[in-house]
Amino acid sequence: MQKFYKPTIIIFLAIVLFATIFVCVDIFAEIKEILYHNRNEKLLSDNIEIERKWIVDSNTIFIDKSTAIVIDIEQTYISFSPEIRVRKLNNGEAYTMTVKNNLTSNGVKRDEYEIEITESQYNQLIAKKEGQTIYKTRYEFNLDGYWASVDIFHGELNGLAYLEIEFIDEKEAENYKAPNWVIKEVTNDILYKNGSLAQYGIPDSFYIYIKK
């Protein structure tokens, strides 16, 4: 015998179905967010930086800048060997000093020690600067569960932009597949390290890469 359901019952069942779907989507989104934050805490828990870097086109970056964390950075080196830099963040909201050394031959891994400093300490330290100060805007965001950042450079380095991703270990870094909107990986090219940019500016190879 064919059964006929009242429209109100069908509407009720449809509402329940859609509500269930939305709840599941919210739960999965919340789980992904928790995993992402747990991952970031682990990245920040030691003094090792494991990172890969790619040149990108600053005009065609496929990220939602409205949801990213935006940081304006003034980066000054007070020593290139060992590498010691200081930063002013967001026009004076915070100041940091960082020491980096023991870079591996593939450019992926090195030791990193960072502390917060006062404005007074920052001003004393930049008096000892070496090279040019780097000005850039950083967009930090979640890229498929990875802590990623895009740096867009200004001033003498205008036109240059990087995608950088930090990893838990070297195996994870090796296995990572970059998004298709990157132009060229420069992780192992010392000329694209910020310390080199502060000394020598944009490498000539950059203009070759962006034309391809």
XYZ file of N, CA and C in Angstrom:
636
model
N 0.854 -1.193 0.000
C 0.000 0.000 0.000
C 0.891 1.243 0.000
N 0.624 2.157 -0.888
C 1.410 3.374 -0.963
C 1.064 4.305 0.190
N 2.108 4.855 0.787
C 1.901 5.751 1.928
C 2.140 7.186 1.499
N 1.304 8.067 2.033
C 1.447 9.483 1.752
C 1.740 10.207 3.066
N 2.827 10.988 3.079
C 3.209 11.711 4.286
C 2.755 13.165 4.185
N 2.321 13.657 5.270
C 1.898 15.055 5.311
C 3.118 15.960 5.078
N 2.887 17.053 4.396
C 3.997 17.972 4.110
C 4.737 18.418 5.364
N 4.013 18.613 6.474
C 4.663 19.087 7.701
C 5.672 18.072 8.220
N 5.360 16.778 8.080
C 6.284 15.740 8.543
C 7.544 15.734 7.670
N 7.351 15.862 6.364
C 8.498 15.892 5.450
C 9.397 17.082 5.750
N 8.782 18.223 5.985
C 9.562 19.433 6.309
C 10.334 19.230 7.604
N 9.679 18.628 8.599
C 10.329 18.381 9.885
C 11.544 17.468 9.712
N 11.373 16.382 8.941
C 12.471 15.446 8.726
C 13.628 16.115 7.970
N 13.293 16.978 7.021
C 14.329 17.685 6.263
C 15.125 18.614 7.170
N 14.406 19.300 8.080
C 15.076 20.208 9.025
C 16.019 19.422 9.928
N 15.559 18.271 10.425
C 16.404 17.439 11.294
C 17.646 16.979 10.547
N 17.461 16.565 9.286
C 18.578 16.088 8.480
C 19.616 17.176 8.278
N 19.165 18.355 7.861
C 20.096 19.451 7.627
C 20.766 19.899 8.913
N 20.039 19.911 10.010
C 20.619 20.293 11.301
C 21.725 19.329 11.692
N 21.487 18.041 11.446
C 22.500 17.031 11.763
C 23.756 17.238 10.929
N 23.563 17.529 9.652
C 24.706 17.767 8.766
C 25.524 18.957 9.245
N 24.849 20.058 9.589
C 25.553 21.254 10.033
C 26.299 21.006 11.341
N 25.702 20.239 12.258
C 26.362 19.922 13.522
C 27.632 19.131 13.267
N 27.555 18.140 12.358
C 28.723 17.327 12.031
C 29.830 18.187 11.419
N 29.438 19.098 10.514
C 30.426 19.986 9.896
C 31.107 20.835 10.957
N 30.332 21.374 11.895
C 30.898 22.190 12.965
C 31.846 21.378 13.839
N 31.468 20.149 14.139
C 32.316 19.297 14.983
C 33.644 19.010 14.284
N 33.564 18.647 12.987
C 34.791 18.359 12.238
C 35.682 19.607 12.144
N 35.059 20.755 11.940
C 35.821 22.002 11.869
C 36.502 22.296 13.198
N 35.792 22.034 14.291
C 36.354 22.273 15.624
C 37.520 21.324 15.892
N 37.374 20.064 15.486
C 38.455 19.095 15.667
C 39.698 19.520 14.888
N 39.494 19.948 13.632
C 40.620 20.398 12.817
C 41.307 21.600 13.443
N 40.535 22.500 14.033
C 41.111 23.689 14.675
C 41.927 23.303 15.898
N 41.432 22.342 16.683
C 42.165 21.872 17.865
C 43.489 21.234 17.453
N 43.443 20.387 16.421
C 44.661 19.739 15.938
C 45.665 20.768 15.431
N 45.170 21.797 14.760
C 46.036 22.855 14.241
C 46.734 23.592 15.374
N 45.981 23.952 16.425
C 46.574 24.668 17.557
C 47.536 23.772 18.342
N 47.207 22.495 18.475
C 48.126 21.571 19.138
C 49.437 21.464 18.370
N 49.310 21.455 17.070
C 50.505 21.398 16.218
C 51.370 22.643 16.410
N 50.735 23.809 16.452
C 51.478 25.050 16.630
C 52.189 25.095 17.972
N 51.534 24.599 19.016
C 52.165 24.558 20.335
C 53.409 23.687 20.315
N 53.345 22.594 19.585
C 54.507 21.716 19.481
C 55.636 22.397 18.720
N 55.298 23.126 17.666
C 56.315 23.842 16.894
C 57.045 24.871 17.746
N 56.310 25.493 18.666
C 56.878 26.551 19.496
C 57.549 26.025 20.769
N 57.473 24.721 20.994
C 57.933 24.170 22.268
C 59.430 23.885 22.317
N 60.131 23.986 21.184
C 61.580 23.746 21.205
C 62.301 24.877 20.486
N 63.611 24.784 20.405
C 64.423 25.823 19.783
C 64.966 25.381 18.429
N 64.190 24.574 17.736
C 64.567 24.095 16.404
C 63.581 24.640 15.378
N 64.105 25.189 14.303
C 63.269 25.648 13.194
C 63.457 24.700 12.017
N 62.365 24.095 11.560
C 62.378 23.235 10.378
C 61.393 23.840 9.394
N 61.916 24.350 8.299
C 61.097 25.222 7.448
C 61.491 25.066 5.987
N 60.482 25.176 5.112
C 60.723 25.270 3.676
C 60.165 26.589 3.154
N 60.744 27.052 2.052
C 60.417 28.392 1.553
C 60.262 28.365 0.040
N 59.226 29.094 -0.442
C 58.955 29.190 -1.880
C 58.719 30.652 -2.266
N 59.192 31.018 -3.440
C 58.827 32.310 -4.023
C 57.383 32.228 -4.503
N 56.614 33.274 -4.241
C 55.234 33.348 -4.726
C 55.000 34.713 -5.361
N 53.937 34.802 -6.120
C 53.522 36.068 -6.731
C 52.610 36.788 -5.734
N 53.041 37.932 -5.253
C 52.274 38.656 -4.235
C 50.914 39.118 -4.738
N 50.740 39.158 -6.065
C 49.464 39.608 -6.629
C 48.461 38.478 -6.817
N 48.930 37.236 -6.721
C 48.027 36.097 -6.953
C 48.198 35.053 -5.867
N 48.152 35.470 -4.612
C 48.283 34.544 -3.490
C 46.889 34.040 -3.118
N 46.746 32.732 -3.098
C 45.427 32.141 -2.898
C 45.160 31.906 -1.409
N 45.117 32.990 -0.659
C 44.756 32.910 0.758
C 43.728 33.995 1.048
N 42.975 33.776 2.097
C 41.997 34.769 2.538
C 42.682 35.697 3.538
N 43.125 36.842 3.051
C 43.860 37.760 3.916
C 43.006 38.289 5.053
N 41.682 38.266 4.890
C 40.791 38.779 5.930
C 40.776 37.894 7.166
N 41.143 36.611 7.021
C 41.155 35.693 8.163
C 42.567 35.416 8.672
N 43.574 35.921 7.979
C 44.957 35.690 8.396
C 45.350 36.652 9.519
N 46.363 36.265 10.280
C 46.976 37.157 11.256
C 47.983 38.023 10.504
N 47.846 39.330 10.603
C 48.687 40.254 9.843
C 49.690 40.926 10.783
N 50.971 40.843 10.422
C 52.033 41.420 11.251
C 52.948 42.254 10.357
N 53.087 43.521 10.671
C 54.067 44.371 9.993
C 55.395 44.252 10.733
N 56.450 43.938 9.993
C 57.740 43.615 10.597
C 58.825 44.546 10.073
N 59.605 45.106 11.010
C 60.863 45.773 10.678
C 61.968 44.895 11.252
N 62.804 44.351 10.390
C 63.791 43.343 10.786
C 65.192 43.868 10.521
N 65.992 43.946 11.578
C 67.342 44.498 11.483
C 68.346 43.505 12.041
N 69.438 43.315 11.319
C 70.498 42.410 11.776
C 71.576 43.206 12.509
N 71.974 42.689 13.647
C 73.082 43.306 14.379
C 74.333 42.443 14.272
N 74.192 41.264 13.673
C 75.330 40.397 13.370
C 74.891 39.386 12.321
N 75.752 39.147 11.327
C 75.473 38.112 10.341
C 76.165 36.795 10.672
N 77.205 36.862 11.491
C 77.902 35.642 11.896
C 78.426 35.802 13.325
N 77.725 35.206 14.317
C 76.490 34.433 14.175
C 75.315 35.343 13.779
N 74.241 34.742 13.284
C 73.102 35.524 12.821
C 72.253 35.958 14.008
N 72.233 37.260 14.241
C 71.435 37.831 15.336
C 70.600 38.966 14.749
N 69.308 38.921 14.957
C 68.420 39.943 14.413
C 67.492 40.453 15.503
N 66.991 41.672 15.298
C 65.950 42.223 16.165
C 64.780 42.630 15.286
N 63.583 42.586 15.869
C 62.379 42.941 15.139
C 61.519 43.904 15.931
N 60.941 44.854 15.189
C 59.849 45.673 15.707
C 58.584 45.192 15.017
N 57.569 44.834 15.824
C 56.345 44.256 15.284
C 55.188 45.234 15.398
N 54.467 45.405 14.297
C 53.275 46.266 14.265
C 53.540 47.641 14.865
N 54.604 48.245 14.373
C 54.936 49.627 14.735
C 55.143 49.823 16.238
N 55.669 48.798 16.912
C 56.026 48.953 18.321
C 55.152 48.211 19.303
N 54.261 47.342 18.817
C 53.454 46.540 19.746
C 54.319 45.553 20.523
N 55.391 45.080 19.890
C 56.298 44.137 20.543
C 57.654 44.215 19.871
N 58.680 43.739 20.600
C 60.052 43.717 20.096
C 60.664 42.367 20.442
N 61.449 41.815 19.519
C 62.087 40.525 19.775
C 63.536 40.542 19.317
N 64.326 39.646 19.906
C 65.685 39.387 19.441
C 65.820 37.888 19.200
N 66.417 37.500 18.077
C 66.522 36.098 17.686
C 67.943 35.780 17.260
N 68.419 34.625 17.709
C 69.718 34.093 17.280
C 69.456 32.807 16.514
N 70.044 32.690 15.315
C 69.908 31.477 14.506
C 71.302 30.986 14.120
N 71.496 29.646 14.209
C 72.767 29.061 13.784
C 72.596 27.585 13.448
N 73.705 26.962 13.035
C 73.737 25.535 12.692
C 72.761 25.179 11.570
N 72.758 25.972 10.519
C 71.910 25.697 9.368
C 72.404 24.446 8.644
N 71.496 23.520 8.349
C 71.869 22.313 7.625
C 72.134 22.636 6.157
N 72.839 21.737 5.468
C 73.254 21.997 4.091
C 72.073 22.144 3.131
N 70.944 21.514 3.465
C 69.758 21.623 2.598
C 68.898 22.833 2.925
N 69.313 23.610 3.927
C 68.618 24.852 4.270
C 67.331 24.681 5.040
N 66.987 23.462 5.461
C 65.690 23.194 6.084
C 65.702 23.416 7.594
N 66.786 23.058 8.254
C 66.787 22.997 9.719
C 67.901 23.855 10.310
N 67.572 24.534 11.409
C 68.597 25.253 12.180
C 68.090 25.523 13.579
N 69.029 25.867 14.449
C 68.680 26.233 15.814
C 68.171 27.669 15.830
N 67.178 27.916 16.684
C 66.582 29.253 16.768
C 66.262 29.566 18.225
N 66.743 30.702 18.693
C 66.476 31.139 20.065
C 65.921 32.552 20.008
N 64.736 32.743 20.544
C 64.073 34.050 20.461
C 63.592 34.495 21.829
N 63.788 35.778 22.124
C 63.308 36.363 23.385
C 62.640 37.700 23.078
N 61.752 38.102 23.956
C 61.171 39.434 23.853
C 62.112 40.434 24.506
N 62.201 41.620 23.938
C 63.026 42.678 24.497
C 62.186 43.942 24.619
N 62.725 44.936 25.325
C 62.001 46.193 25.502
C 62.301 47.137 24.336
N 61.515 48.188 24.242
C 61.766 49.200 23.212
C 63.135 49.833 23.393
N 63.512 50.087 24.647
C 64.816 50.682 24.930
C 65.948 49.762 24.484
N 65.821 48.473 24.784
C 66.843 47.520 24.355
C 66.910 47.441 22.840
N 65.752 47.456 22.204
C 65.701 47.423 20.745
C 66.438 48.615 20.147
N 66.172 49.805 20.657
C 66.809 51.007 20.127
C 68.321 50.990 20.320
N 68.777 50.418 21.417
C 70.219 50.300 21.644
C 70.847 49.307 20.671
N 70.138 48.225 20.408
C 70.684 47.181 19.552
C 70.732 47.592 18.079
N 69.705 48.303 17.584
C 69.706 48.656 16.160
C 70.794 49.678 15.836
N 71.340 50.320 16.850
C 72.467 51.225 16.618
C 73.689 50.454 16.112
N 73.704 49.135 16.337
C 74.814 48.280 15.909
C 74.489 47.541 14.606
N 73.501 47.995 13.885
C 72.981 47.219 12.757
C 74.009 46.997 11.662
N 73.855 45.863 10.994
C 74.643 45.522 9.818
C 73.685 45.331 8.646
N 74.055 45.828 7.487
C 73.196 45.704 6.320
C 71.990 46.626 6.392
N 71.004 46.333 5.547
C 69.798 47.142 5.457
C 68.669 46.534 6.281
N 67.841 47.386 6.859
C 66.647 46.907 7.562
C 65.645 46.378 6.547
N 65.041 45.244 6.870
C 64.043 44.624 6.013
C 62.649 45.025 6.493
N 61.808 45.448 5.569
C 60.421 45.809 5.874
C 59.510 44.832 5.137
N 58.611 44.197 5.876
C 57.719 43.230 5.247
C 56.425 43.110 6.036
N 55.391 42.656 5.335
C 54.112 42.345 5.974
C 53.927 40.841 5.919
N 53.638 40.258 7.072
C 53.472 38.807 7.166
C 52.009 38.459 7.385
N 51.539 37.466 6.615
C 50.192 36.920 6.780
C 50.339 35.479 7.281
N 49.934 35.226 8.516
C 50.004 33.885 9.075
C 48.624 33.238 8.982
N 48.579 31.965 8.566
C 47.288 31.332 8.326
C 47.431 29.816 8.351
N 46.302 29.165 8.416
C 46.220 27.711 8.402
C 46.136 27.234 6.952
N 47.156 26.516 6.501
C 47.173 25.998 5.141
C 47.054 24.477 5.201
N 45.828 23.998 5.118
C 45.572 22.551 5.166
C 46.175 21.905 6.404
N 46.070 22.592 7.539
C 46.562 22.042 8.789
C 47.989 22.417 9.125
N 48.691 23.089 8.216
C 50.073 23.514 8.464
C 50.111 24.990 8.831
N 51.039 25.323 9.729
C 51.248 26.714 10.097
C 52.065 27.373 8.985
N 51.440 28.249 8.231
C 52.080 28.860 7.076
C 52.097 30.373 7.213
N 53.012 30.978 6.487
C 53.044 32.441 6.445
C 53.484 32.892 5.060
N 52.916 33.997 4.627
C 53.355 34.662 3.403
C 53.950 35.999 3.806
N 55.191 36.226 3.396
C 55.865 37.499 3.635
C 55.883 38.299 2.343
N 55.353 39.506 2.402
C 55.388 40.424 1.265
C 56.323 41.570 1.624
N 57.388 41.722 0.850
C 58.450 42.669 1.188
C 58.171 44.048 0.600
N 58.746 45.056 1.254
C 58.559 46.451 0.842
C 59.922 47.119 0.676
N 59.890 48.374 0.288
C 61.131 49.141 0.183
C 62.062 48.591 -0.878
N 63.339 48.404 -0.518
C 64.347 47.918 -1.457
C 64.040 46.516 -1.969
N 63.230 45.770 -1.249
C 62.896 44.388 -1.633
C 61.493 44.282 -2.215
N 60.929 45.400 -2.618
C 59.566 45.407 -3.154
C 59.448 44.475 -4.363
N 58.385 43.677 -4.381
C 58.164 42.710 -5.452
C 58.428 41.287 -5.015
N 59.258 41.124 -3.991
C 59.582 39.793 -3.484
C 58.523 39.333 -2.491
N 58.139 38.062 -2.591
C 57.182 37.483 -1.646
C 57.501 36.003 -1.467
N 57.377 35.536 -0.226
C 57.658 34.141 0.105
C 56.445 33.466 0.722
N 56.336 32.175 0.497
C 55.518 31.294 1.328
C 56.483 30.476 2.169
N 56.283 30.460 3.490
C 57.092 29.660 4.395
C 56.178 28.759 5.218
N 56.597 27.510 5.388
C 55.841 26.560 6.200
C 56.794 25.887 7.176
N 56.389 25.842 8.443
C 57.177 25.161 9.470
C 56.647 23.752 9.692
N 57.575 22.830 9.995
C 57.237 21.422 10.132
C 57.686 20.872 11.477
N 57.061 19.757 11.865
C 57.384 19.101 13.127
C 58.756 18.437 13.066
N 59.062 17.802 11.935
C 60.351 17.128 11.781
C 60.764 17.151 10.319
N 61.980 16.684 10.049
C 62.517 16.749 8.700
C 61.794 15.819 7.728
N 61.328 14.686 8.212
C 60.594 13.763 7.347
C 59.304 14.398 6.852
N 58.597 15.073 7.752
C 57.364 15.755 7.360
C 57.666 16.833 6.330
N 58.755 17.566 6.546
C 59.141 18.612 5.604
C 59.462 18.026 4.234
N 60.155 16.904 4.210
C 60.538 16.271 2.958
C 59.322 15.780 2.180
N 58.321 15.281 2.880
C 57.152 14.690 2.231
C 56.089 15.707 1.824
N 56.227 16.941 2.275
C 55.185 17.934 2.014
C 55.119 18.299 0.527
N 53.901 18.352 -0.007
C 53.668 18.769 -1.376
C 53.152 20.205 -1.387
N 53.895 21.094 -1.997
C 53.557 22.518 -1.991
C 52.322 22.783 -2.839
N 51.571 23.842 -2.528
C 50.410 24.210 -3.355
C 50.857 24.594 -4.763
N 49.944 24.487 -5.715
C 50.321 24.706 -7.114
C 50.507 26.180 -7.461
N 50.260 27.094 -6.516
C 50.426 28.514 -6.827
C 51.805 29.064 -6.456
N 52.700 28.206 -5.955
C 54.062 28.682 -5.696
C 54.827 28.752 -7.020
N 55.876 29.567 -7.063
C 56.665 29.742 -8.283
C 57.931 28.889 -8.260
N 58.696 28.961 -7.155
C 59.975 28.264 -7.105
C 60.368 28.045 -5.646
N 60.805 26.826 -5.335
C 61.318 26.591 -3.980
C 62.752 27.109 -3.880
N 63.025 27.834 -2.786
C 64.364 28.407 -2.577
C 64.893 28.077 -1.184
N 64.387 26.991 -0.603
C 64.790 26.606 0.747
C 66.305 26.484 0.869
N 66.930 25.839 -0.109
C 68.361 25.552 -0.005
C 69.249 26.589 -0.681
N 68.655 27.712 -1.077
C 69.433 28.786 -1.720
C 69.728 29.865 -0.687
N 70.967 29.955 -0.259
C 71.364 30.881 0.796
C 71.080 32.336 0.421
N 71.028 32.634 -0.867
C 70.790 34.007 -1.316
C 69.394 34.500 -0.962
N 68.476 33.556 -0.674
C 67.105 33.937 -0.331
C 66.840 33.915 1.169
N 67.867 33.673 1.965
C 67.728 33.844 3.404
C 67.656 35.339 3.704
N 66.921 35.697 4.733
C 66.725 37.118 5.035
C 68.039 37.829 5.334
N 68.979 37.108 5.960
C 70.279 37.708 6.239
C 71.003 38.122 4.975
N 70.884 37.290 3.937
C 71.492 37.629 2.657
C 70.759 38.783 1.989
N 69.429 38.795 2.079
C 68.656 39.903 1.505
C 69.058 41.234 2.125
N 69.326 41.230 3.437
C 69.714 42.455 4.129
C 71.087 42.937 3.671
N 71.912 42.020 3.185
C 73.259 42.402 2.736
C 73.312 42.726 1.245
N 72.635 41.907 0.428
C 72.840 41.980 -1.017
C 71.579 42.299 -1.824
N 70.422 42.338 -1.174
C 69.195 42.634 -1.891
C 68.630 41.421 -2.619
N 67.714 41.664 -3.534
C 67.045 40.590 -4.262
C 68.028 39.918 -5.216
N 68.142 38.583 -5.169
C 69.037 37.887 -6.105
C 68.582 38.047 -7.559
N 69.543 38.038 -8.485
C 69.209 38.169 -9.910
C 68.310 37.029 -10.376
N 68.478 35.846 -9.787
C 67.689 34.688 -10.217
C 66.193 34.888 -9.996
N 65.843 35.769 -9.062
C 64.415 36.017 -8.788
C 63.689 36.477 -10.044
N 64.309 37.351 -10.816
C 63.661 37.925 -11.991
C 63.543 36.879 -13.105
N 64.414 35.885 -13.083
C 64.308 34.781 -14.044
C 63.152 33.869 -13.654
N 63.048 33.565 -12.343
C 62.002 32.662 -11.867
C 60.597 33.220 -12.149
N 60.408 34.510 -11.910
C 59.058 35.061 -12.034
C 58.635 35.229 -13.482
N 59.574 35.136 -14.430
C 59.235 35.258 -15.843
C 58.841 33.928 -16.442
N 59.161 32.835 -15.770
C 58.897 31.508 -16.335
C 57.397 31.194 -16.291
